[in-house]
Structures are given as structure tokens and as C-alpha cells.
mmCIF file of C-alpha atoms in Angstrom:
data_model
loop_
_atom_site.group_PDB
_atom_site.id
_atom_site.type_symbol
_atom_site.label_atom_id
_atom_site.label_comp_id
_atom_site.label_asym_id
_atom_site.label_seq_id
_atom_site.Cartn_x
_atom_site.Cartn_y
_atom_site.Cartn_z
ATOM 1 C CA UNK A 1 -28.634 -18.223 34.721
ATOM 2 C CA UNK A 2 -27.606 -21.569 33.378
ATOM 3 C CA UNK A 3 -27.610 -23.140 36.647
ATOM 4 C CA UNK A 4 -30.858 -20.960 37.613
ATOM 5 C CA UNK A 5 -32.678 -22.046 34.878
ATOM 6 C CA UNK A 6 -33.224 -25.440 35.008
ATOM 7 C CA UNK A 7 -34.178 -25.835 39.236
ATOM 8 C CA UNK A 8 -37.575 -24.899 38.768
ATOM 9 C CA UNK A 9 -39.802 -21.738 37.427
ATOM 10 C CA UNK A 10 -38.085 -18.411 37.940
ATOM 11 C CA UNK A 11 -37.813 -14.671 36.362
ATOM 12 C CA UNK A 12 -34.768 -12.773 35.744
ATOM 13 C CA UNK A 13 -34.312 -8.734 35.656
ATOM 14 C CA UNK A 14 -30.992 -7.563 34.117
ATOM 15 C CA UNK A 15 -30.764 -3.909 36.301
ATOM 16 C CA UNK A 16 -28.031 -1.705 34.083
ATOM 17 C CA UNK A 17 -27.116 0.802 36.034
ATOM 18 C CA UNK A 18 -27.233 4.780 34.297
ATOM 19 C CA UNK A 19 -22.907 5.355 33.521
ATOM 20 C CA UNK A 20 -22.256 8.328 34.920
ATOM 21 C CA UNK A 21 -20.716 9.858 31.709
ATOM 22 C CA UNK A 22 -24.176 9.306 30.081
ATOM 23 C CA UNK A 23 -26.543 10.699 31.971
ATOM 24 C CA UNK A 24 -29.290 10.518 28.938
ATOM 25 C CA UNK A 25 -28.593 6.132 29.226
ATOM 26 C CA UNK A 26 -28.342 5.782 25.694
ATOM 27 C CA UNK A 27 -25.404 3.757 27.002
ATOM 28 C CA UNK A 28 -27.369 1.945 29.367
ATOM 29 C CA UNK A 29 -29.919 1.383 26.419
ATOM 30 C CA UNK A 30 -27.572 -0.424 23.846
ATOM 31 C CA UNK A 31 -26.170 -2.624 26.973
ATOM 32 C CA UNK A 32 -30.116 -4.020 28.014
ATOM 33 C CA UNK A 33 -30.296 -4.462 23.939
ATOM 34 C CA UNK A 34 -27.393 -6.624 23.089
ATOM 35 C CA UNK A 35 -27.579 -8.685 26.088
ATOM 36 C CA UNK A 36 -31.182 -9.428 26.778
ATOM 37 C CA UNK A 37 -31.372 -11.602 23.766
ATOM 38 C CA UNK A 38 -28.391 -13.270 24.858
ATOM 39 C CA UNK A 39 -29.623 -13.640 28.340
ATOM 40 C CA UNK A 40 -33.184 -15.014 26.959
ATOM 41 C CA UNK A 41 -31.504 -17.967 25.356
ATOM 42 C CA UNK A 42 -29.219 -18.857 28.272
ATOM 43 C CA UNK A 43 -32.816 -18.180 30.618
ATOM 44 C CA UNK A 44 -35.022 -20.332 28.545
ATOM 45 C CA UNK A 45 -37.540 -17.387 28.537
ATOM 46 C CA UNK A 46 -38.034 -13.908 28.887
ATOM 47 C CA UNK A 47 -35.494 -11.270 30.865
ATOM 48 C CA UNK A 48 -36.950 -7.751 32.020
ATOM 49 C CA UNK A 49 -34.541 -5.168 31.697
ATOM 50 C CA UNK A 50 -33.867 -1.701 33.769
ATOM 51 C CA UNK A 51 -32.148 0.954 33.895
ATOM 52 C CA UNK A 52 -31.336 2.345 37.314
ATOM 53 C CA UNK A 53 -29.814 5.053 39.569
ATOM 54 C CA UNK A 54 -25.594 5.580 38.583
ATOM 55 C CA UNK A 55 -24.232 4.457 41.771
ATOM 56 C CA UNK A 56 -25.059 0.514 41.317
ATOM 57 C CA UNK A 57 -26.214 -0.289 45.206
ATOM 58 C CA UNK A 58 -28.423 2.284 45.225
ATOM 59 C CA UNK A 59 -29.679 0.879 42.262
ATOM 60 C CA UNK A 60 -30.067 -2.424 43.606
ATOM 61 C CA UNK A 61 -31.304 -1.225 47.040
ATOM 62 C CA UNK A 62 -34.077 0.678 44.684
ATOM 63 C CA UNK A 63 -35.163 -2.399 42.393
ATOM 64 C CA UNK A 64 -35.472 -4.607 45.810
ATOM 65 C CA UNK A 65 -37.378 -2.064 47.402
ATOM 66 C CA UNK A 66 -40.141 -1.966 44.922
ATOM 67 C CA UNK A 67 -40.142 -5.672 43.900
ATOM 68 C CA UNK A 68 -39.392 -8.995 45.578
ATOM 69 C CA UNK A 69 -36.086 -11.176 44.378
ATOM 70 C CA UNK A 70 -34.591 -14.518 45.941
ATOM 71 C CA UNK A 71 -31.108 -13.752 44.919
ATOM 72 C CA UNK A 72 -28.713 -10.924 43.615
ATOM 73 C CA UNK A 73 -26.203 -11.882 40.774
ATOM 74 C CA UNK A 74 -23.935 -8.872 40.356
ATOM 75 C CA UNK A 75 -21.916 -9.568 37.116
ATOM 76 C CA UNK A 76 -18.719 -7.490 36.650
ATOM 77 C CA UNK A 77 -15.421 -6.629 35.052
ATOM 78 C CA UNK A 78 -12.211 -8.939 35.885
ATOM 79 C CA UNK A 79 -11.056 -7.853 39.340
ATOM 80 C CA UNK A 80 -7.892 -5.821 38.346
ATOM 81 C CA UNK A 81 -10.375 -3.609 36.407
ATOM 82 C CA UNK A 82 -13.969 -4.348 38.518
ATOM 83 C CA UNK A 83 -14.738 -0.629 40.183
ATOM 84 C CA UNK A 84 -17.476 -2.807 42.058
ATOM 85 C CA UNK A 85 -15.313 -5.620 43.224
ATOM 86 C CA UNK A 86 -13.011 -2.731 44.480
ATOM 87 C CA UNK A 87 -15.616 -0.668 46.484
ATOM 88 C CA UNK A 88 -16.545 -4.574 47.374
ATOM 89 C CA UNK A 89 -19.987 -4.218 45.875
ATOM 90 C CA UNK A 90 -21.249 -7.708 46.675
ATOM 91 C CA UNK A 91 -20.853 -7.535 50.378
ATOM 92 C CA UNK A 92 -22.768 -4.117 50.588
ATOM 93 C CA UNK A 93 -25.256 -5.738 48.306
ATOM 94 C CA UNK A 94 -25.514 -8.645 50.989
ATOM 95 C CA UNK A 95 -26.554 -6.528 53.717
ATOM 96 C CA UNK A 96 -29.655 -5.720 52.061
ATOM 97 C CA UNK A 97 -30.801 -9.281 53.247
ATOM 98 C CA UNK A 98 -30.751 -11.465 49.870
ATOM 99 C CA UNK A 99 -27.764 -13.571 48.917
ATOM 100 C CA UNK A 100 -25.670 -12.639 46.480
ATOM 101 C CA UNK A 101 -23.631 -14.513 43.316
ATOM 102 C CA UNK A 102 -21.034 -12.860 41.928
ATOM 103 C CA UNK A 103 -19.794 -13.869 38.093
ATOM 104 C CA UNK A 104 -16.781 -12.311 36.796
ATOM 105 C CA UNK A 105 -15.516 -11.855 33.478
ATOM 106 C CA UNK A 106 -11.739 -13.263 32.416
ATOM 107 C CA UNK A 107 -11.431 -10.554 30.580
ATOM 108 C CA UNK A 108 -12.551 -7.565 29.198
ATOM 109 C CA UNK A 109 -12.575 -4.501 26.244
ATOM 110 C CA UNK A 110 -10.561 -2.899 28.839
ATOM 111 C CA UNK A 111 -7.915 -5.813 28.770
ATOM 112 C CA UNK A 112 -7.684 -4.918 24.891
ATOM 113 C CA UNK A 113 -6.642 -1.195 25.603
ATOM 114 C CA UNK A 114 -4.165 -1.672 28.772
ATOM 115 C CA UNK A 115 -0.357 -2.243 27.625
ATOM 116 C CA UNK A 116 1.208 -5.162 28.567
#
């Protein structure tokens, strides 16, 4: 977004997909409200927010089917802990014809609860 941001107009969605251990989203919920305000300040302006399907490419494949986007950024867990970047996410993401940025976090709640 920081780099987005500044080229020229643009519109970012944050797409959440539904956990699968929370089938009502309340989850899902509290994740588009704690970071869309962080997202709107890094964006410069407003972020729409989803919540989609549980498995996240068929979420993605969903939101691009009913909307246009230039670009895919799929943000995840570090990769020791990243169930996307394991089921390599980003590359199945690809082949629905828009390019794809991947950020990854150094480190995560998970990181906190793992021994050693």
C-alpha cells in the first residue's frame, strides 16, 4: 500500500477470508475492524473490506469474478507458519490472470506460542 499509494489514484479491498473454526465470521469481523483503520492511514483514503468464502483462492477467484482489480497482494504469516505460502497460494492466485505481491510478516502471535 505504501508504495501503491502514491503512483497515482487507486482503491484497495482488504478480502478476509471466513476461518474455518468460525463459521459465524465474528473472527473475520474483528480482523476487517482493527486493520482497516490501519490500512486507511497507510492508503491515504478509504479501504473496502470483505469477508469471503474459507478456502482463500476461492475467495479471491470470487471477489475477481464480480469486480475488476489490477493486482493481488496476498499478505500472510512468516513462511514456517504461512498455511498459504505452503499450499503456495500466490502462484494459484497468479493463474487467475492478475499479478500478484506477496508481503510476509517476520513474525507472528504464533511465534509467541511455539517453544524455542
Amino acid at each position: 500500500m505504501l508504495e501503491r499509494a502514491p503512483q497515482g489514484p487507486c482503491r484497495f479491498t482488504l478480502l478476509v477470508p471466513r476461518p474455518y473454526w468460525d463459521p459465524d465470521t465474528e473472527e473475520a469481523a474483528l480482523t476487517l475492524e482493527l486493520a482497516i483503520p490501519v490500512l486507511e492511514e497507510a492508503a491515504g483514503g478509504h479501504v473496502e473490506g470483505r469477508i469471503g468464502e474459507v478456502d482463500p483462492l476461492v475467495a479471491v477467484r470470487d471477489a475477481v469474478e464480480r469486480e475488476h482489480f489490477d493486482e493481488v497482494i496476498v499478505s500472510t504469516l512468516p513462511a514456517r507458519v504461512s498455511h498459504w505460502l505452503k499450499r503456495d497460494l500466490p502462484s494459484q492466485v497468479e493463474r487467475l490472470g492478475l499479478p500478484v505481491t506477496v508481503v510476509t510478516a517476520k513474525t507472528s502471535t504464533r511465534d509467541l506460542l511455539t517453544p524455542g
